[in-house]
Amino acid sequence: MSDTTPPMIDEARLAHLRSWIGKSETTSDLLTAAPVRGMSATLDREDADPAAGMPIAPLWHWLYFLPHARQSEIGADGHPTRGGFLPPVPLPRRMWAGGRLAWESGNPLAVGQSVERVSTIRSIEHKAGRSGELLFVLVEHRYSNASGLALTEEHDIVYRAAASPGAPQPGPRKPPLDGQAMWSRRIVADDVLLFRYSALTFNGHRIHYDRKYVTEVEGYPGLIVHGPLIATLLLDLLRRNLPRAVVRGFSFKAVRPTFDLDPFSVHGRLRADGGAVELWAQDHEGWLTMQGTAELA
């Protein structure tokens, strides 16, 4: 953002947006078997058919509590129009930047349960960087079943200014454990995989399936692989290699967009003490795209 370009979010608008801090909503959902079956197929797993009482795999709770905005309420980017629970941020590009999750011991979310989710906006922060304005919204979700609290999640959403020609981009980073992976898996994020994940999560965001929109309007070179999908693939790598492990906590951060133009890879390494697994994703050039840590029970 140049010195002569007025900010889209001035002090008055920021104060208005911050009036959403503390806003809360409560929703409920039934954890049915069909989404679990669909996710298993999408991740190319050979899982048993889901039955009542089967624990929901880590991050697969994202298959539930989906937004169901009416078609007339969908904005130009495919998301529901802004306002309501989330603040009406004027910056056009919206991404899931990361999160932190903690599962309660002995009380897993499971197929067949009725679950309540209480969502609260905890903070709203505005920054101006080399690539333009940024607004960070932190949302906390608390999931409870009949036995009480089962999962607490913090969800980081970042809103960005529209792309401009020649705008500086963040420099690429090598993974901190480059060349030290215990497990690796190559992922081909083709149009079908992105479509299936969008369908499973009822995600209409056009950056994941509309190539004309994502390249001509938002200025990206290709379709963007969902951040939650990459995070799910990281924990899926852990499950494939440590099938008996119980994940009690997971934190992750998106570092760099991943596009459908080339395959990418997910990697993991068990810490020497056995108490956690370092996980990361790399693009086809080896640059870090997501980094996470899973804490084991």
Coordinates of C-alpha atoms in Angstrom, one line a residue:
M1 CA 0.0 0.0 0.0
S2 CA 1.6 3.3 -1.1
D3 CA 1.7 6.4 1.0
T4 CA -0.9 8.0 -1.4
T5 CA -3.4 5.1 -1.3
P6 CA -6.0 5.7 1.4
P7 CA -6.6 2.6 3.6
M8 CA -9.8 0.7 3.1
I9 CA -10.0 0.3 6.9
D10 CA -9.6 3.6 8.6
E11 CA -9.9 4.1 12.4
A12 CA -13.7 4.6 12.3
R13 CA -14.3 1.5 10.3
L14 CA -11.9 -0.5 12.4
A15 CA -13.7 0.6 15.5
H16 CA -17.0 -0.6 13.9
L17 CA -15.4 -4.0 13.0
R18 CA -14.1 -4.4 16.5
S19 CA -17.6 -4.1 17.8
W20 CA -18.0 -7.7 16.7
I21 CA -15.5 -8.8 19.4
G22 CA -17.3 -11.0 21.9
K23 CA -20.2 -11.7 19.5
S24 CA -21.3 -15.3 19.9
E25 CA -23.5 -17.8 18.3
T26 CA -24.6 -21.4 19.2
T27 CA -25.4 -24.1 16.6
S28 CA -26.0 -27.8 16.8
D29 CA -25.5 -30.7 14.5
L30 CA -25.9 -34.5 14.3
L31 CA -22.6 -36.3 13.4
T32 CA -23.9 -38.6 10.8
A33 CA -22.0 -41.4 9.0
A34 CA -22.3 -40.2 5.3
P35 CA -19.7 -37.3 5.6
V36 CA -17.2 -39.6 7.2
R37 CA -17.7 -42.1 4.5
G38 CA -17.2 -39.4 1.9
M39 CA -14.0 -38.1 3.5
S40 CA -12.5 -41.5 3.7
A41 CA -13.1 -42.0 0.0
T42 CA -11.7 -38.5 -0.8
L43 CA -8.5 -39.2 1.2
D44 CA -8.2 -42.6 -0.5
R45 CA -8.4 -44.5 2.8
E46 CA -9.5 -48.1 3.4
D47 CA -11.5 -47.4 6.6
A48 CA -14.2 -49.5 8.1
D49 CA -17.7 -48.4 7.3
P50 CA -18.6 -45.7 9.9
A51 CA -21.0 -46.9 12.7
A52 CA -22.6 -45.2 15.7
G53 CA -20.0 -44.6 18.4
M54 CA -17.0 -44.6 16.1
P55 CA -14.8 -41.7 17.0
I56 CA -14.5 -38.8 14.4
A57 CA -10.9 -38.6 13.1
P58 CA -9.0 -35.4 14.1
L59 CA -10.2 -32.5 11.9
W60 CA -13.0 -34.4 10.4
H61 CA -15.4 -32.4 12.6
W62 CA -15.0 -29.8 9.9
L63 CA -17.5 -31.9 7.9
Y64 CA -20.2 -30.7 10.2
F65 CA -21.6 -27.3 11.4
L66 CA -21.5 -26.1 7.8
P67 CA -22.9 -22.7 6.7
H68 CA -26.1 -23.0 4.7
A69 CA -26.6 -19.5 3.4
R70 CA -29.4 -19.2 0.8
Q71 CA -28.2 -18.8 -2.8
S72 CA -29.5 -15.2 -2.8
E73 CA -27.1 -14.5 0.1
I74 CA -23.9 -15.6 -1.6
G75 CA -21.3 -13.0 -2.4
A76 CA -19.2 -12.6 -5.5
D77 CA -16.4 -14.8 -4.1
G78 CA -18.8 -17.7 -3.4
H79 CA -18.8 -17.1 0.3
P80 CA -22.0 -15.9 2.2
T81 CA -22.2 -12.1 2.1
R82 CA -20.3 -10.6 5.0
G83 CA -22.0 -9.4 8.2
G84 CA -24.0 -11.4 10.6
F85 CA -21.7 -13.4 12.8
L86 CA -18.5 -12.5 11.1
P87 CA -17.8 -8.8 10.6
P88 CA -18.3 -7.1 7.2
V89 CA -14.6 -6.8 6.3
P90 CA -14.2 -4.7 3.1
L91 CA -10.9 -6.5 2.1
P92 CA -11.8 -8.9 -0.8
R93 CA -9.5 -11.9 -0.3
R94 CA -10.3 -14.2 2.6
M95 CA -8.2 -17.2 3.7
W96 CA -8.0 -19.7 6.6
A97 CA -4.6 -18.9 8.0
G98 CA -4.2 -21.5 10.7
G99 CA -5.6 -22.7 14.0
R100 CA -5.1 -24.5 17.3
L101 CA -7.1 -27.4 18.6
A102 CA -7.3 -29.3 21.9
W103 CA -9.3 -32.5 22.4
E104 CA -10.6 -33.4 25.8
S105 CA -9.3 -36.7 27.1
G106 CA -11.8 -39.5 27.2
N107 CA -14.6 -37.7 25.5
P108 CA -14.2 -38.0 21.7
L109 CA -16.7 -36.7 19.2
A110 CA -18.3 -39.8 17.6
V111 CA -20.6 -40.8 14.8
G112 CA -24.3 -40.6 16.0
Q113 CA -23.7 -37.9 18.6
S114 CA -25.7 -34.7 18.8
V115 CA -23.1 -31.9 19.3
E116 CA -23.4 -28.2 20.2
R117 CA -20.9 -25.6 19.1
V118 CA -20.5 -22.2 20.7
S119 CA -18.6 -19.8 18.5
T120 CA -17.2 -16.5 19.8
I121 CA -15.1 -13.8 18.1
R122 CA -12.2 -13.3 20.4
S123 CA -10.1 -10.6 18.6
I124 CA -9.8 -8.5 15.5
E125 CA -6.4 -7.0 14.5
H126 CA -5.5 -4.7 11.6
K127 CA -2.1 -4.5 10.0
A128 CA -0.5 -2.9 7.0
G129 CA 2.3 -4.8 5.3
R130 CA 4.4 -4.6 2.2
S131 CA 1.7 -6.4 0.2
G132 CA -1.2 -4.2 1.6
E133 CA -3.7 -4.3 4.3
L134 CA -4.5 -7.3 6.4
L135 CA -7.2 -8.0 9.0
F136 CA -7.0 -10.9 11.3
V137 CA -10.1 -12.4 13.0
L138 CA -9.7 -15.0 15.7
V139 CA -12.8 -17.2 16.3
E140 CA -13.0 -19.7 19.1
H141 CA -15.3 -22.8 18.8
R142 CA -16.2 -25.0 21.7
Y143 CA -17.8 -28.3 20.9
S144 CA -19.8 -30.2 23.5
N145 CA -21.6 -33.6 23.4
A146 CA -23.8 -35.2 26.1
S147 CA -20.7 -35.8 28.2
G148 CA -19.6 -32.2 28.1
L149 CA -16.8 -30.3 26.4
A150 CA -15.1 -32.5 23.8
L151 CA -13.0 -30.0 21.7
T152 CA -11.8 -26.4 21.8
E153 CA -10.6 -24.8 18.6
E154 CA -9.2 -21.4 17.7
H155 CA -9.6 -20.5 14.0
D156 CA -7.5 -17.7 12.4
I157 CA -9.1 -15.9 9.4
V158 CA -7.1 -13.4 7.4
Y159 CA -8.6 -10.9 5.0
R160 CA -6.2 -9.3 2.4
A161 CA -6.3 -6.4 0.0
A162 CA -6.8 -7.2 -3.7
A163 CA -3.7 -8.2 -5.6
S164 CA -2.0 -5.5 -7.5
P165 CA 0.6 -5.9 -10.3
G166 CA 4.1 -5.9 -9.0
A167 CA 3.1 -6.1 -5.3
P168 CA 5.9 -7.7 -3.2
Q169 CA 5.3 -11.3 -2.2
P170 CA 6.5 -13.1 1.0
G171 CA 9.8 -14.8 0.4
P172 CA 9.8 -18.6 0.2
R173 CA 11.0 -20.6 3.2
K174 CA 12.6 -24.0 3.4
P175 CA 11.0 -26.4 5.9
P176 CA 12.8 -26.4 9.3
L177 CA 13.2 -30.2 9.1
D178 CA 14.1 -30.2 5.4
G179 CA 15.4 -33.7 4.5
Q180 CA 14.6 -35.1 8.0
A181 CA 11.2 -36.5 7.4
M182 CA 10.3 -40.0 8.7
W183 CA 7.2 -40.2 6.5
S184 CA 6.3 -38.5 3.2
R185 CA 3.4 -38.6 0.8
R186 CA 3.0 -37.0 -2.6
I187 CA -0.4 -35.4 -3.2
V188 CA -1.9 -34.6 -6.6
A189 CA -4.4 -31.8 -5.9
D190 CA -6.4 -32.0 -9.2
D191 CA -9.7 -30.4 -9.9
V192 CA -11.6 -33.5 -8.7
L193 CA -10.0 -33.6 -5.3
L194 CA -10.6 -29.9 -4.8
F195 CA -14.2 -30.3 -5.9
R196 CA -14.9 -33.3 -3.7
Y197 CA -13.5 -31.5 -0.6
S198 CA -15.5 -28.4 -1.4
A199 CA -18.6 -30.5 -1.7
L200 CA -18.0 -32.3 1.5
T201 CA -17.5 -29.1 3.4
F202 CA -20.2 -27.2 1.4
N203 CA -17.6 -24.6 0.6
G204 CA -18.6 -22.3 -2.3
H205 CA -15.4 -20.2 -2.2
R206 CA -14.6 -19.8 -5.9
I207 CA -10.8 -19.8 -5.4
H208 CA -11.0 -23.6 -5.1
Y209 CA -12.9 -24.4 -8.4
D210 CA -13.3 -21.4 -10.6
R211 CA -10.1 -20.9 -12.5
K212 CA -11.3 -17.8 -14.4
Y213 CA -12.3 -16.1 -11.2
V214 CA -9.2 -17.0 -9.2
T215 CA -6.8 -15.9 -11.9
E216 CA -8.6 -12.9 -13.3
V217 CA -10.3 -11.4 -10.2
E218 CA -8.1 -12.5 -7.2
G219 CA -4.8 -12.6 -9.2
Y220 CA -3.6 -16.1 -8.3
P221 CA -1.9 -18.3 -10.9
G222 CA -4.2 -21.3 -10.3
L223 CA -6.8 -22.9 -8.1
I224 CA -5.9 -22.8 -4.4
V225 CA -5.8 -26.0 -2.4
H226 CA -7.9 -25.6 0.7
G227 CA -5.9 -24.9 3.8
P228 CA -8.1 -27.2 5.9
L229 CA -7.6 -29.9 3.3
I230 CA -3.8 -29.6 3.7
A231 CA -4.1 -29.6 7.5
T232 CA -6.3 -32.7 7.2
L233 CA -3.7 -34.4 5.0
L234 CA -1.0 -33.7 7.5
L235 CA -2.9 -35.5 10.3
D236 CA -3.9 -38.2 7.9
L237 CA -0.2 -38.8 7.3
L238 CA 0.3 -39.2 11.0
R239 CA -2.7 -41.7 11.2
R240 CA -1.3 -43.8 8.3
N241 CA 2.1 -44.2 10.1
L242 CA 1.0 -44.2 13.8
P243 CA -2.5 -45.7 13.5
R244 CA -2.8 -46.2 17.3
A245 CA -1.7 -42.7 18.2
V246 CA -4.2 -40.4 20.0
V247 CA -3.9 -36.8 19.0
R248 CA -4.7 -34.5 22.0
G249 CA -3.7 -31.2 20.4
F250 CA -2.8 -29.8 17.0
S251 CA -1.6 -26.3 15.9
F252 CA -1.0 -25.3 12.3
K253 CA -0.1 -22.3 10.2
A254 CA -0.5 -21.7 6.5
V255 CA 2.8 -20.1 5.2
R256 CA 2.4 -20.0 1.5
P257 CA -0.5 -20.8 -0.9
T258 CA -0.6 -24.2 -2.6
F259 CA -1.9 -24.3 -6.2
D260 CA -3.3 -27.1 -8.3
L261 CA -0.7 -26.6 -11.0
D262 CA 1.8 -29.1 -9.6
P263 CA 1.8 -31.9 -7.0
F264 CA 2.8 -31.1 -3.4
S265 CA 3.9 -33.3 -0.5
V266 CA 3.2 -33.8 3.2
H267 CA 5.9 -34.9 5.7
G268 CA 6.1 -35.8 9.3
R269 CA 8.7 -36.6 11.9
L270 CA 8.1 -38.0 15.4
R271 CA 10.0 -36.1 18.1
A272 CA 12.7 -38.0 20.0
D273 CA 10.6 -38.0 23.2
G274 CA 7.6 -39.5 21.4
G275 CA 5.3 -36.9 22.7
A276 CA 4.6 -35.0 19.5
V277 CA 4.9 -35.1 15.7
E278 CA 6.2 -32.3 13.6
L279 CA 4.3 -32.0 10.3
W280 CA 4.8 -29.9 7.3
A281 CA 3.7 -29.5 3.6
Q282 CA 6.0 -28.5 0.7
D283 CA 5.2 -27.3 -2.8
H284 CA 6.8 -28.9 -5.9
E285 CA 9.9 -26.7 -5.5
G286 CA 10.4 -27.7 -1.9
W287 CA 9.2 -24.5 -0.3
L288 CA 7.3 -24.7 3.0
T289 CA 3.5 -24.1 2.6
M290 CA 2.1 -25.3 6.0
Q291 CA 3.7 -26.1 9.3
G292 CA 2.0 -27.9 12.2
T293 CA 2.6 -29.8 15.4
A294 CA 0.5 -32.7 16.7
E295 CA 0.7 -33.4 20.4
L296 CA 0.1 -37.1 21.4
A297 CA -1.6 -38.4 24.4

